[in-house]
Amino acid sequence: MASGMAHEINQPLSAVVNYTQGCIRHLENDGSEKNKKLIEVMEKASVQAKRAGEVIHRLKNFFAKGKLYISPEKSGRLIRESINLIKDEITKADVSIKYKLGKNLPLINVDKIQIQQVILNLVHNAIEAMVETPKDKRKITIKTALTDDGKKITYIFQDTGPGFTDEVADKIFQAFFTTKPKGTGMGLPISRSIIEAHGGKFSILTSKGKADGGVCFTLPVTDKKRR
Ligand SMILES: Nc1ncnc2c1ncn2[C@@H]1O[C@H](COP(=O)(O)OP(=O)(O)OP(=O)(O)O)[C@@H](O)[C@H]1O
Ligand SMILES: [Mg+2]
């Protein structure tokens, strides 16, 4: 149902985007100075319609997640492969990635595609959090380690951005909560729901009672042999 509904809503939304883009082209061709204001407003309408489309798309993925396709995976390789998918974006944003991956960790039992989605959400958030950070200081540190009971792997993502303010930290798991003009506010709620569906925990890190921009989650290991 989620996917049918998403389709029904996305069709008219795409039409709105196309019509507004058409209007913008007409106004631009006309070349008149007073059209500038109209073009500006039409651009805003188009951006908002696109944003609504993105919200619908993410909601569909959230509800239509369905079955997990679990397979044994290497925890470090999953990280490196995910980062590789967006390496151009990372380079363009002048962000460096530091890996502190545990050695000889057991394999994890995960739906690879869904965990990749979580990793990409977190890296995107970190990149976006560091836009005001000086270029030479933009760094994401990714750590993995086995939990004390040996049953899970902990993943930690930290960035050198400003961290979560207390006010933001209280609201991040509310669907649609965002501080970004083009954000949907679905990234963290979706990530948490994926991790919990795997039997793991998802939380933001705090130090001295303050959230410091780090995010942490756990994933269950298989009982297969260590890598
Ligand atoms: N690494 C981070 N450092 C500081 N604040 C963060 C970080 N990650 C998330 N946030 C805050 O949490 C809010 C919610 O994040 P979430 O990923 O759920 O949505 P979003 O990034 O705003 O939108 P979308 O994921 O759809 O692009 C963000 O708007 C931002 O204020
Ligand atoms: Mg996000």
GROMACS .gro file of C-alpha atoms and ligand atoms in nm:
model
  259
    1MET     CA    1   0.000   0.000   0.000
    2ALA     CA    2   0.285   0.238   0.092
    3SER     CA    3   0.438   0.193  -0.250
    4GLY     CA    4   0.104   0.241  -0.434
    5MET     CA    5   0.033   0.555  -0.236
    6ALA     CA    6   0.382   0.690  -0.295
    7HIS     CA    7   0.335   0.642  -0.669
    8GLU     CA    8  -0.006   0.817  -0.668
    9ILE     CA    9   0.138   1.117  -0.481
   10ASN     CA   10   0.463   1.133  -0.675
   11GLN     CA   11   0.290   1.150  -1.015
   12PRO     CA   12   0.113   1.484  -0.949
   13LEU     CA   13   0.422   1.614  -0.765
   14SER     CA   14   0.640   1.546  -1.069
   15ALA     CA   15   0.380   1.723  -1.280
   16VAL     CA   16   0.402   2.027  -1.048
   17VAL     CA   17   0.782   2.028  -1.082
   18ASN     CA   18   0.757   2.003  -1.462
   19TYR     CA   19   0.498   2.281  -1.490
   20THR     CA   20   0.698   2.515  -1.266
   21GLN     CA   21   1.016   2.441  -1.464
   22GLY     CA   22   0.817   2.516  -1.783
   23CYS     CA   23   0.702   2.850  -1.639
   24ILE     CA   24   1.059   2.936  -1.541
   25ARG     CA   25   1.178   2.870  -1.898
   26HIS     CA   26   0.903   3.092  -2.043
   27LEU     CA   27   0.985   3.371  -1.801
   28GLU     CA   28   1.357   3.343  -1.876
   29ASN     CA   29   1.299   3.354  -2.253
   30ASP     CA   30   1.091   3.665  -2.210
   31GLY     CA   31   1.401   3.830  -2.059
   32SER     CA   32   1.206   4.106  -1.885
   33GLU     CA   33   1.362   4.246  -1.567
   34LYS     CA   34   1.039   4.219  -1.365
   35ASN     CA   35   1.026   3.845  -1.430
   36LYS     CA   36   1.325   3.795  -1.200
   37LYS     CA   37   1.108   3.801  -0.888
   38LEU     CA   38   0.860   3.557  -1.046
   39ILE     CA   39   1.140   3.321  -1.146
   40GLU     CA   40   1.272   3.329  -0.791
   41VAL     CA   41   0.929   3.235  -0.651
   42MET     CA   42   0.879   2.961  -0.910
   43GLU     CA   43   1.223   2.817  -0.823
   44LYS     CA   44   1.113   2.802  -0.459
   45ALA     CA   45   0.789   2.624  -0.554
   46SER     CA   46   0.988   2.374  -0.756
   47VAL     CA   47   1.235   2.307  -0.471
   48GLN     CA   48   0.949   2.248  -0.227
   49ALA     CA   49   0.769   2.010  -0.464
   50LYS     CA   50   1.094   1.816  -0.510
   51ARG     CA   51   1.139   1.804  -0.135
   52ALA     CA   52   0.786   1.667  -0.088
   53GLY     CA   53   0.872   1.399  -0.346
   54GLU     CA   54   1.184   1.307  -0.146
   55VAL     CA   55   0.981   1.280   0.177
   56ILE     CA   56   0.734   1.047   0.005
   57HIS     CA   57   1.019   0.840  -0.138
   58ARG     CA   58   1.180   0.799   0.205
   59LEU     CA   59   0.849   0.721   0.374
   60LYS     CA   60   0.784   0.452   0.117
   61ASN     CA   61   1.121   0.293   0.189
   62PHE     CA   62   1.055   0.319   0.560
   63PHE     CA   63   0.720   0.140   0.553
   64ALA     CA   64   0.785  -0.095   0.264
   65LYS     CA   65   1.110  -0.223   0.416
   66GLY     CA   66   0.953  -0.560   0.474
   67LYS     CA   67   1.176  -0.862   0.497
   68LEU     CA   68   1.544  -0.845   0.588
   69TYR     CA   69   1.775  -1.038   0.355
   70ILE     CA   70   2.032  -1.149   0.611
   71SER     CA   71   2.377  -1.278   0.517
   72PRO     CA   72   2.710  -1.303   0.701
   73GLU     CA   73   2.924  -1.000   0.618
   74LYS     CA   74   3.263  -0.861   0.714
   75SER     CA   75   3.207  -0.555   0.932
   76GLY     CA   76   3.505  -0.357   0.799
   77ARG     CA   77   3.443  -0.439   0.436
   78LEU     CA   78   3.082  -0.323   0.466
   79ILE     CA   79   3.206   0.016   0.586
   80ARG     CA   80   3.470   0.053   0.314
   81GLU     CA   81   3.231  -0.056   0.037
   82SER     CA   82   2.965   0.190   0.153
   83ILE     CA   83   3.214   0.477   0.171
   84ASN     CA   84   3.338   0.386  -0.174
   85LEU     CA   85   2.987   0.445  -0.314
   86ILE     CA   86   3.012   0.815  -0.227
   87LYS     CA   87   3.386   0.874  -0.242
   88ASP     CA   88   3.351   1.152  -0.502
   89GLU     CA   89   3.107   1.337  -0.281
   90ILE     CA   90   3.341   1.299   0.017
   91THR     CA   91   3.638   1.431  -0.181
   92LYS     CA   92   3.434   1.723  -0.313
   93ALA     CA   93   3.334   1.816   0.042
   94ASP     CA   94   3.706   1.814   0.147
   95VAL     CA   95   3.631   1.556   0.414
   96SER     CA   96   3.886   1.294   0.520
   97ILE     CA   97   3.788   0.958   0.662
   98LYS     CA   98   3.985   0.793   0.938
   99TYR     CA   99   3.925   0.422   0.994
  100LYS     CA  100   3.986   0.261   1.331
  101LEU     CA  101   3.852  -0.083   1.248
  102GLY     CA  102   3.891  -0.370   1.493
  103LYS     CA  103   4.106  -0.663   1.379
  104ASN     CA  104   3.985  -1.024   1.350
  105LEU     CA  105   3.626  -0.934   1.428
  106PRO     CA  106   3.356  -1.199   1.383
  107LEU     CA  107   3.124  -1.169   1.083
  108ILE     CA  108   2.795  -0.985   1.131
  109ASN     CA  109   2.446  -1.104   1.038
  110VAL     CA  110   2.295  -0.824   0.834
  111ASP     CA  111   2.090  -0.709   0.539
  112LYS     CA  112   2.383  -0.551   0.354
  113ILE     CA  113   2.180  -0.303   0.148
  114GLN     CA  114   1.997  -0.171   0.452
  115ILE     CA  115   2.312  -0.129   0.660
  116GLN     CA  116   2.473   0.051   0.369
  117GLN     CA  117   2.178   0.289   0.378
  118VAL     CA  118   2.241   0.356   0.750
  119ILE     CA  119   2.613   0.419   0.688
  120LEU     CA  120   2.537   0.656   0.400
  121ASN     CA  121   2.280   0.845   0.610
  122LEU     CA  122   2.537   0.895   0.886
  123VAL     CA  123   2.815   1.002   0.650
  124HIS     CA  124   2.581   1.248   0.476
  125ASN     CA  125   2.483   1.393   0.811
  126ALA     CA  126   2.848   1.428   0.911
  127ILE     CA  127   2.939   1.598   0.581
  128GLU     CA  128   2.644   1.836   0.619
  129ALA     CA  129   2.737   1.908   0.983
  130MET     CA  130   3.088   2.015   0.881
  131VAL     CA  131   3.010   2.277   0.615
  132GLU     CA  132   3.119   2.553   0.854
  133THR     CA  133   3.425   2.358   0.974
  134PRO     CA  134   3.757   2.474   0.817
  135LYS     CA  135   3.840   2.246   0.524
  136ASP     CA  136   4.160   2.106   0.675
  137LYS     CA  137   3.973   2.000   0.990
  138ARG     CA  138   3.681   1.813   0.830
  139LYS     CA  139   3.723   1.457   0.946
  140ILE     CA  140   3.495   1.157   0.999
  141THR     CA  141   3.631   0.885   1.226
  142ILE     CA  142   3.474   0.541   1.194
  143LYS     CA  143   3.548   0.282   1.461
  144THR     CA  144   3.443  -0.078   1.503
  145ALA     CA  145   3.498  -0.302   1.804
  146LEU     CA  146   3.356  -0.615   1.961
  147THR     CA  147   3.130  -0.562   2.264
  148ASP     CA  148   3.250  -0.705   2.598
  149ASP     CA  149   3.009  -1.000   2.576
  150GLY     CA  150   3.140  -1.081   2.225
  151LYS     CA  151   2.789  -1.089   2.078
  152LYS     CA  152   2.778  -0.762   1.890
  153ILE     CA  153   2.995  -0.522   1.698
  154THR     CA  154   2.981  -0.157   1.794
  155TYR     CA  155   3.010   0.099   1.517
  156ILE     CA  156   3.099   0.458   1.603
  157PHE     CA  157   3.082   0.753   1.362
  158GLN     CA  158   3.231   1.081   1.481
  159ASP     CA  159   3.279   1.407   1.297
  160THR     CA  160   3.453   1.736   1.367
  161GLY     CA  161   3.136   1.944   1.324
  162PRO     CA  162   2.963   2.129   1.609
  163GLY     CA  163   2.785   1.821   1.749
  164PHE     CA  164   2.417   1.797   1.842
  165THR     CA  165   2.280   2.085   2.048
  166ASP     CA  166   2.078   1.970   2.351
  167GLU     CA  167   1.761   2.089   2.183
  168VAL     CA  168   1.835   1.894   1.865
  169ALA     CA  169   1.950   1.584   2.057
  170ASP     CA  170   1.605   1.557   2.220
  171LYS     CA  171   1.426   1.555   1.886
  172ILE     CA  172   1.642   1.366   1.638
  173PHE     CA  173   1.437   1.048   1.645
  174GLN     CA  174   1.111   1.231   1.576
  175ALA     CA  175   1.010   1.173   1.216
  176PHE     CA  176   1.045   1.490   1.004
  177PHE     CA  177   1.260   1.675   1.258
  178THR     CA  178   1.525   1.862   1.061
  179THR     CA  179   1.733   2.179   1.094
  180LYS     CA  180   1.818   2.179   0.721
  181PRO     CA  181   1.624   2.375   0.457
  182LYS     CA  182   1.620   2.075   0.223
  183GLY     CA  183   1.622   1.795   0.482
  184THR     CA  184   1.339   1.546   0.524
  185GLY     CA  185   1.424   1.466   0.887
  186MET     CA  186   1.389   1.095   0.811
  187GLY     CA  187   1.756   0.989   0.801
  188LEU     CA  188   1.805   0.912   1.171
  189PRO     CA  189   1.457   0.765   1.241
  190ILE     CA  190   1.502   0.531   0.941
  191SER     CA  191   1.855   0.439   1.050
  192ARG     CA  192   1.739   0.358   1.401
  193SER     CA  193   1.451   0.146   1.278
  194ILE     CA  194   1.686  -0.052   1.048
  195ILE     CA  195   1.934  -0.117   1.330
  196GLU     CA  196   1.657  -0.221   1.572
  197ALA     CA  197   1.511  -0.456   1.308
  198HIS     CA  198   1.854  -0.628   1.317
  199GLY     CA  199   1.837  -0.663   1.695
  200GLY     CA  200   2.089  -0.384   1.750
  201LYS     CA  201   2.081  -0.050   1.935
  202PHE     CA  202   2.120   0.296   1.788
  203SER     CA  203   2.212   0.604   1.992
  204ILE     CA  204   2.394   0.932   1.982
  205LEU     CA  205   2.713   0.961   2.183
  206THR     CA  206   2.744   1.201   2.469
  207SER     CA  207   3.051   1.313   2.656
  208LYS     CA  208   3.023   1.498   2.986
  209GLY     CA  209   2.647   1.493   2.939
  210LYS     CA  210   2.668   1.669   2.602
  211ALA     CA  211   2.600   1.512   2.264
  212ASP     CA  212   2.916   1.559   2.059
  213GLY     CA  213   2.813   1.478   1.704
  214GLY     CA  214   2.897   1.110   1.734
  215VAL     CA  215   2.654   0.832   1.657
  216CYS     CA  216   2.683   0.472   1.769
  217PHE     CA  217   2.507   0.149   1.678
  218THR     CA  218   2.550  -0.221   1.739
  219LEU     CA  219   2.493  -0.523   1.513
  220PRO     CA  220   2.479  -0.890   1.607
  221VAL     CA  221   2.767  -1.122   1.509
  222THR     CA  222   2.721  -1.466   1.354
  223ASP     CA  223   2.846  -1.773   1.535
  224LYS     CA  224   3.059  -1.857   1.231
  225LYS     CA  225   3.436  -1.855   1.246
  226ARG     CA  226   3.623  -1.530   1.285
  227ARG     CA  227   3.753  -1.359   0.973
  228LIG     N1  228   2.657   1.452   1.269
  228LIG     C1  229   2.571   1.545   1.311
  228LIG     N2  230   2.615   1.656   1.379
  228LIG     C2  231   2.529   1.751   1.420
  228LIG     N3  232   2.395   1.746   1.402
  228LIG     C3  233   2.345   1.639   1.336
  228LIG     C4  234   2.429   1.534   1.288
  228LIG     N4  235   2.351   1.440   1.229
  228LIG     C5  236   2.224   1.484   1.239
  228LIG     N5  237   2.219   1.604   1.301
  228LIG     C6  238   2.098   1.684   1.332
  228LIG     O1  239   1.987   1.595   1.337
  228LIG     C7  240   1.885   1.637   1.246
  228LIG     C8  241   1.810   1.516   1.194
  228LIG     O2  242   1.896   1.435   1.111
  228LIG     P1  243   1.828   1.341   1.001
  228LIG     O3  244   1.937   1.267   0.930
  228LIG     O4  245   1.722   1.258   1.066
  228LIG     O5  246   1.754   1.440   0.903
  228LIG     P2  247   1.821   1.549   0.805
  228LIG     O6  248   1.966   1.516   0.785
  228LIG     O7  249   1.787   1.683   0.858
  228LIG     O8  250   1.741   1.526   0.670
  228LIG     P3  251   1.774   1.411   0.560
  228LIG     O9  252   1.842   1.299   0.631
  228LIG    O10  253   1.644   1.376   0.505
  228LIG    O11  254   1.861   1.479   0.458
  228LIG     C9  255   1.960   1.718   1.140
  228LIG    O12  256   1.874   1.810   1.076
  228LIG    C10  257   2.068   1.787   1.222
  228LIG    O13  258   2.018   1.901   1.288
  229MG      MG  259   2.025   1.317   0.735
   0.00000   0.00000   0.00000
